CSV table of N, CA and C and ligand atoms in Angstrom, one decimal:
chain,number,residue,atom,x,y,z
A,1,MET,N,0.9,-1.2,0.0
A,1,MET,CA,0.0,0.0,0.0
A,1,MET,C,0.8,1.3,0.0
A,2,ASP,N,0.5,2.2,-0.7
A,2,ASP,CA,1.1,3.5,-0.8
A,2,ASP,C,1.4,4.2,0.5
A,3,ALA,N,2.6,4.4,0.9
A,3,ALA,CA,3.0,5.2,2.1
A,3,ALA,C,2.3,6.6,2.1
A,4,LYS,N,2.3,7.2,0.9
A,4,LYS,CA,1.7,8.6,0.9
A,4,LYS,C,0.3,8.6,1.1
A,5,LEU,N,-0.4,7.5,0.7
A,5,LEU,CA,-1.9,7.5,0.9
A,5,LEU,C,-2.1,7.3,2.4
A,6,LEU,N,-1.2,6.5,3.0
A,6,LEU,CA,-1.4,6.3,4.5
A,6,LEU,C,-1.2,7.6,5.3
A,7,GLU,N,-0.4,8.4,4.8
A,7,GLU,CA,-0.1,9.7,5.5
A,7,GLU,C,-1.3,10.6,5.5
A,8,ILE,N,-2.1,10.5,4.4
A,8,ILE,CA,-3.3,11.4,4.4
A,8,ILE,C,-4.5,10.8,5.0
A,9,LEU,N,-4.5,9.5,5.3
A,9,LEU,CA,-5.6,8.8,5.8
A,9,LEU,C,-5.7,9.0,7.4
A,10,VAL,N,-6.9,9.3,7.8
A,10,VAL,CA,-7.0,9.5,9.3
A,10,VAL,C,-8.4,8.7,9.6
A,11,CYS,N,-8.4,8.3,10.9
A,11,CYS,CA,-9.5,7.6,11.4
A,11,CYS,C,-10.9,8.3,11.1
A,12,PRO,N,-11.9,7.7,10.4
A,12,PRO,CA,-13.1,8.5,10.2
A,12,PRO,C,-13.9,8.7,11.5
A,13,VAL,N,-13.5,8.1,12.5
A,13,VAL,CA,-14.3,8.4,13.9
A,13,VAL,C,-13.7,9.4,14.7
A,14,CYS,N,-12.3,9.4,14.8
A,14,CYS,CA,-11.7,10.4,15.8
A,14,CYS,C,-10.7,11.3,15.0
A,15,LYS,N,-10.6,11.1,13.7
A,15,LYS,CA,-9.7,11.9,12.9
A,15,LYS,C,-8.3,11.8,13.3
A,16,GLY,N,-7.9,10.7,14.1
A,16,GLY,CA,-6.6,10.5,14.5
A,16,GLY,C,-5.8,9.7,13.5
A,17,PRO,N,-4.6,9.6,13.7
A,17,PRO,CA,-3.5,8.9,12.8
A,17,PRO,C,-3.9,7.4,12.9
A,18,LEU,N,-3.6,6.7,11.7
A,18,LEU,CA,-3.8,5.2,11.7
A,18,LEU,C,-2.4,4.5,11.6
A,19,HIS,N,-2.4,3.3,12.1
A,19,HIS,CA,-1.3,2.5,12.1
A,19,HIS,C,-1.5,1.3,11.0
A,20,LEU,N,-0.6,1.1,10.2
A,20,LEU,CA,-0.6,0.1,9.1
A,20,LEU,C,-0.2,-1.3,9.8
A,21,ASP,N,-1.1,-2.2,9.7
A,21,ASP,CA,-0.7,-3.6,10.2
A,21,ASP,C,-0.4,-4.3,8.9
A,22,LYS,N,0.8,-4.4,8.5
A,22,LYS,CA,1.3,-5.0,7.2
A,22,LYS,C,0.9,-6.6,7.2
A,23,ALA,N,0.9,-7.3,8.2
A,23,ALA,CA,0.6,-8.6,8.3
A,23,ALA,C,-0.8,-8.9,8.0
A,24,ARG,N,-1.6,-8.0,8.5
A,24,ARG,CA,-3.2,-8.3,8.4
A,24,ARG,C,-3.6,-7.5,7.2
A,25,GLN,N,-2.9,-6.6,6.8
A,25,GLN,CA,-3.4,-5.5,5.8
A,25,GLN,C,-4.6,-4.8,6.3
A,26,GLU,N,-4.4,-4.3,7.5
A,26,GLU,CA,-5.5,-3.5,8.1
A,26,GLU,C,-4.9,-2.1,8.5
A,27,LEU,N,-5.8,-1.2,8.7
A,27,LEU,CA,-5.3,0.1,9.2
A,27,LEU,C,-6.0,0.2,10.6
A,28,ILE,N,-5.1,0.5,11.6
A,28,ILE,CA,-5.5,0.4,13.1
A,28,ILE,C,-5.7,1.8,13.6
A,29,CYS,N,-6.8,2.1,14.4
A,29,CYS,CA,-6.9,3.3,15.2
A,29,CYS,C,-6.7,2.7,16.6
A,30,ARG,N,-5.6,3.2,17.2
A,30,ARG,CA,-5.4,2.7,18.5
A,30,ARG,C,-6.3,3.3,19.5
A,31,GLY,N,-6.7,4.5,19.2
A,31,GLY,CA,-7.6,5.2,20.2
A,31,GLY,C,-9.0,4.6,20.3
A,32,ASP,N,-9.5,4.3,19.1
A,32,ASP,CA,-10.8,3.5,19.0
A,32,ASP,C,-10.8,2.3,19.0
A,33,ARG,N,-9.6,1.6,18.9
A,33,ARG,CA,-9.5,0.1,18.8
A,33,ARG,C,-10.3,-0.5,17.7
A,34,LEU,N,-10.1,0.2,16.6
A,34,LEU,CA,-10.9,-0.3,15.3
A,34,LEU,C,-9.8,-0.6,14.3
A,35,ALA,N,-10.1,-1.7,13.5
A,35,ALA,CA,-9.2,-2.1,12.4
A,35,ALA,C,-10.0,-1.9,11.1
A,36,PHE,N,-9.5,-1.1,10.1
A,36,PHE,CA,-10.1,-1.0,8.8
A,36,PHE,C,-9.4,-1.9,7.8
A,37,ALA,N,-10.2,-2.6,7.1
A,37,ALA,CA,-9.7,-3.5,6.1
A,37,ALA,C,-9.1,-2.9,4.9
A,38,ILE,N,-8.1,-3.5,4.4
A,38,ILE,CA,-7.7,-2.9,3.0
A,38,ILE,C,-8.0,-3.9,2.0
A,39,LYS,N,-8.8,-3.6,1.1
A,39,LYS,CA,-9.3,-4.6,0.1
A,39,LYS,C,-8.8,-4.1,-1.3
A,40,ASP,N,-8.0,-5.0,-1.8
A,40,ASP,CA,-7.4,-4.8,-3.2
A,40,ASP,C,-6.7,-3.5,-3.2
A,41,GLY,N,-6.0,-3.2,-2.1
A,41,GLY,CA,-5.1,-2.0,-2.0
A,41,GLY,C,-5.9,-0.7,-1.7
A,42,ILE,N,-7.2,-0.9,-1.5
A,42,ILE,CA,-8.0,0.3,-1.1
A,42,ILE,C,-8.6,0.2,0.3
A,43,PRO,N,-8.2,1.1,1.2
A,43,PRO,CA,-8.7,1.1,2.5
A,43,PRO,C,-10.2,1.3,2.7
A,44,VAL,N,-10.9,0.5,3.4
A,44,VAL,CA,-12.3,0.7,3.5
A,44,VAL,C,-12.5,1.5,4.8
A,45,MET,N,-12.7,2.7,4.6
A,45,MET,CA,-12.7,3.7,5.8
A,45,MET,C,-14.2,3.9,6.2
A,46,LEU,N,-14.8,2.9,6.6
A,46,LEU,CA,-16.2,2.9,7.0
A,46,LEU,C,-16.2,2.4,8.5
A,47,GLU,N,-16.8,3.2,9.4
A,47,GLU,CA,-16.8,2.6,10.7
A,47,GLU,C,-17.7,1.4,10.8
A,48,SER,N,-18.8,1.3,10.0
A,48,SER,CA,-19.7,0.1,9.9
A,48,SER,C,-19.0,-1.2,9.6
A,49,GLU,N,-17.9,-0.9,8.7
A,49,GLU,CA,-17.1,-2.1,8.2
A,49,GLU,C,-15.9,-2.4,9.0
A,50,ALA,N,-15.5,-1.6,10.0
A,50,ALA,CA,-14.4,-1.8,10.8
A,50,ALA,C,-14.5,-3.0,11.7
A,51,ARG,N,-13.4,-3.6,12.0
A,51,ARG,CA,-13.3,-4.7,13.0
A,51,ARG,C,-13.0,-4.1,14.3
A,52,GLU,N,-13.6,-4.5,15.3
A,52,GLU,CA,-13.4,-4.0,16.7
A,52,GLU,C,-12.2,-5.0,17.2
A,53,LEU,N,-11.2,-4.3,17.7
A,53,LEU,CA,-10.1,-5.1,18.3
A,53,LEU,C,-10.5,-5.5,19.7
A,54,PRO,N,-10.3,-6.8,19.9
A,54,PRO,CA,-10.4,-7.2,21.3
A,54,PRO,C,-9.4,-6.6,22.2
A,55,ALA,N,-9.8,-6.5,23.5
A,55,ALA,CA,-8.8,-5.8,24.4
A,55,ALA,C,-7.6,-6.3,24.5
A,56,ASP,N,-7.5,-7.8,24.3
A,56,ASP,CA,-6.2,-8.5,24.5
A,56,ASP,C,-5.4,-8.5,23.3
A,57,GLU,N,-5.8,-8.0,22.2
A,57,GLU,CA,-5.2,-8.1,20.9
A,57,GLU,C,-4.0,-7.1,20.8
A,58,GLU,N,-2.9,-7.5,20.4
A,58,GLU,CA,-1.7,-6.7,20.2
A,58,GLU,C,-2.0,-5.7,19.0
A,59,VAL,N,-1.7,-4.4,19.3
A,59,VAL,CA,-2.0,-3.5,18.4
A,59,VAL,C,-0.7,-2.9,17.5
A,60,GLY,N,0.3,-3.9,17.4
A,60,GLY,CA,1.4,-3.6,16.6
A,60,GLY,C,2.2,-2.4,17.1
A,61,SER,N,3.3,-2.1,16.4
A,61,SER,CA,4.1,-1.1,16.8
A,61,SER,C,4.5,-0.3,15.6
B,1,ZN,ZN1,-10.1,6.7,15.7
């Protein structure tokens, strides 16, 4: 995924920065504990489509 694209993407919920989980191909909002899927290289920035991260899941670094 394009690093420049990642730079301009923010969480649709809190407008905060997102963390790219390369292994899962998800964009993570640590504040909201939401994971946004990247489908065919295109991030799905919809809160309704986001996966909620369980409290015990590692949120990468
Ligand atoms: Zn957020």
